[in-house]
Coordinates of C-alpha atoms in Angstrom, one line a residue:
M1 CA 112.1 89.5 104.0
I2 CA 113.5 92.9 104.8
R3 CA 115.2 94.0 108.1
Q4 CA 114.2 97.3 109.6
I5 CA 115.8 99.2 112.4
S6 CA 113.6 101.0 114.9
V7 CA 115.3 103.8 116.9
F8 CA 113.8 105.4 120.0
V9 CA 114.5 109.2 120.1
E10 CA 113.5 112.0 122.5
N11 CA 110.8 114.3 121.1
Q12 CA 113.0 117.4 120.9
P13 CA 114.6 119.5 118.2
G14 CA 117.6 117.7 116.5
S15 CA 116.9 114.2 117.8
M16 CA 116.2 112.7 114.4
M17 CA 119.2 114.5 112.9
N18 CA 121.3 113.0 115.6
V19 CA 120.3 109.5 114.3
T20 CA 120.8 110.3 110.7
N21 CA 124.2 111.8 111.5
V22 CA 125.4 108.6 113.2
L23 CA 124.2 106.7 110.1
T24 CA 125.9 109.1 107.7
E25 CA 129.2 108.9 109.7
A26 CA 128.9 105.0 109.5
H27 CA 128.3 105.2 105.7
V28 CA 124.9 103.6 106.1
N29 CA 122.4 104.5 103.3
I30 CA 118.8 105.2 104.4
R31 CA 116.4 103.6 101.8
A32 CA 113.1 104.4 103.7
I33 CA 112.0 106.1 106.8
S34 CA 108.9 106.5 108.8
T35 CA 108.4 108.3 112.2
F36 CA 105.8 108.0 114.9
D37 CA 105.7 110.2 117.9
T38 CA 104.2 110.6 121.4
P39 CA 104.6 113.7 123.6
E40 CA 107.8 112.3 125.2
F41 CA 109.5 110.2 122.5
G42 CA 109.5 109.2 118.9
I43 CA 110.2 106.0 117.0
M44 CA 112.1 106.1 113.7
R45 CA 111.7 103.1 111.5
L46 CA 114.3 102.8 108.8
V47 CA 115.2 100.5 106.0
V48 CA 118.9 100.8 105.4
D49 CA 121.5 99.2 103.2
D50 CA 123.4 97.7 106.2
P51 CA 121.2 97.0 109.2
V52 CA 124.0 95.3 111.2
R53 CA 126.3 98.3 110.8
A54 CA 123.4 100.7 111.6
K55 CA 122.6 98.9 114.8
E56 CA 126.2 98.7 115.9
S57 CA 126.8 102.4 115.2
L58 CA 123.6 103.6 116.9
T59 CA 124.2 101.3 119.9
S60 CA 127.7 102.6 120.3
K61 CA 126.3 106.2 120.5
G62 CA 123.8 105.3 123.1
F63 CA 120.6 105.0 121.0
V64 CA 118.1 102.4 122.0
N65 CA 117.3 100.4 118.9
R66 CA 116.3 97.1 117.5
V67 CA 116.3 95.2 114.2
N68 CA 113.2 93.3 113.2
D69 CA 111.7 91.8 110.1
V70 CA 109.2 93.4 107.8
I71 CA 107.7 92.5 104.4
G72 CA 108.3 94.5 101.3
A73 CA 105.7 94.2 98.5
E74 CA 106.4 95.8 95.2
L75 CA 103.3 97.6 93.8
K76 CA 103.0 99.3 90.5
D77 CA 102.1 103.0 90.8
E78 CA 98.5 102.5 89.8
K79 CA 95.2 103.5 91.4
G80 CA 93.9 100.8 93.7
N81 CA 97.0 98.6 94.0
L82 CA 97.5 99.3 97.7
N83 CA 93.8 98.6 98.4
Q84 CA 94.1 95.3 96.5
M85 CA 97.1 94.2 98.5
L86 CA 95.3 95.1 101.8
K87 CA 92.2 93.2 100.6
I88 CA 94.4 90.1 100.0
L89 CA 95.8 90.4 103.5
A90 CA 92.3 91.0 105.0
D91 CA 90.8 88.1 103.2
G92 CA 93.6 86.0 104.6
Q93 CA 92.8 87.2 108.1
I94 CA 96.2 88.9 108.4
N95 CA 96.5 92.0 110.6
V96 CA 98.8 94.8 109.4
N97 CA 100.4 96.5 112.4
Y98 CA 101.8 99.4 110.5
I99 CA 102.7 100.2 106.9
Y100 CA 104.9 102.8 105.0
S101 CA 106.3 103.1 101.6
F102 CA 109.4 104.1 99.7
V103 CA 109.7 105.0 96.0
I104 CA 113.3 105.9 95.4
R105 CA 114.5 102.7 93.7
E106 CA 116.3 103.9 90.6
G107 CA 113.5 103.2 88.1
K108 CA 111.9 100.3 89.9
A109 CA 108.3 100.2 91.3
P110 CA 107.5 101.6 94.7
V111 CA 107.6 99.2 97.7
M112 CA 105.1 99.0 100.6
V113 CA 106.8 98.0 103.8
F114 CA 104.6 96.5 106.5
H115 CA 104.7 94.6 109.7
T116 CA 102.4 91.8 110.7
D117 CA 102.1 89.1 113.4
D118 CA 102.2 86.3 110.9
F119 CA 104.9 86.7 108.3
E120 CA 104.7 83.2 106.8
K121 CA 100.9 83.4 106.2
A122 CA 101.3 87.0 104.8
E123 CA 104.0 86.0 102.4
S124 CA 102.0 82.9 101.3
V125 CA 98.8 84.7 100.5
L126 CA 100.6 87.5 98.7
K127 CA 102.6 85.1 96.6
Q128 CA 99.5 83.1 95.8
A129 CA 97.9 86.4 94.5
D130 CA 101.0 87.1 92.4
V131 CA 102.2 90.1 94.5
K132 CA 105.9 90.5 94.1
L133 CA 107.7 90.4 97.4
V134 CA 111.0 92.2 97.7
E135 CA 114.1 90.8 99.4
E136 CA 116.6 93.0 101.2
A137 CA 119.2 92.3 98.4
E138 CA 116.8 93.9 95.8
L139 CA 116.6 97.2 97.6

């Protein structure tokens, strides 16, 4: 299991940089990032090397944030691998709430990060299908 931090930011120039600045000052390394926006605010989802320090630093600077679990599945960079993983989850009747990827892993395969309502079942069906799951320490 991987812990992800979600940060709520205003939808205005510099708001994402303000978040990354706090993390930089706290010596937190960002491994993956995804953003979603609405007209009023955005949500930054980040996988970092130290989620506890990231949360403490952001909270101390007034950012609304939370840490939650996500699953990381290592997929070889080959055509159809993402589709195969999503088929495994769909066949297992597992809903994927959102998904994003990161590839900078010093020579290792890319990782698809996703959130679901049933982590145990998702991990079980993926392991049964020989999909390599990534733990936070492996990032």
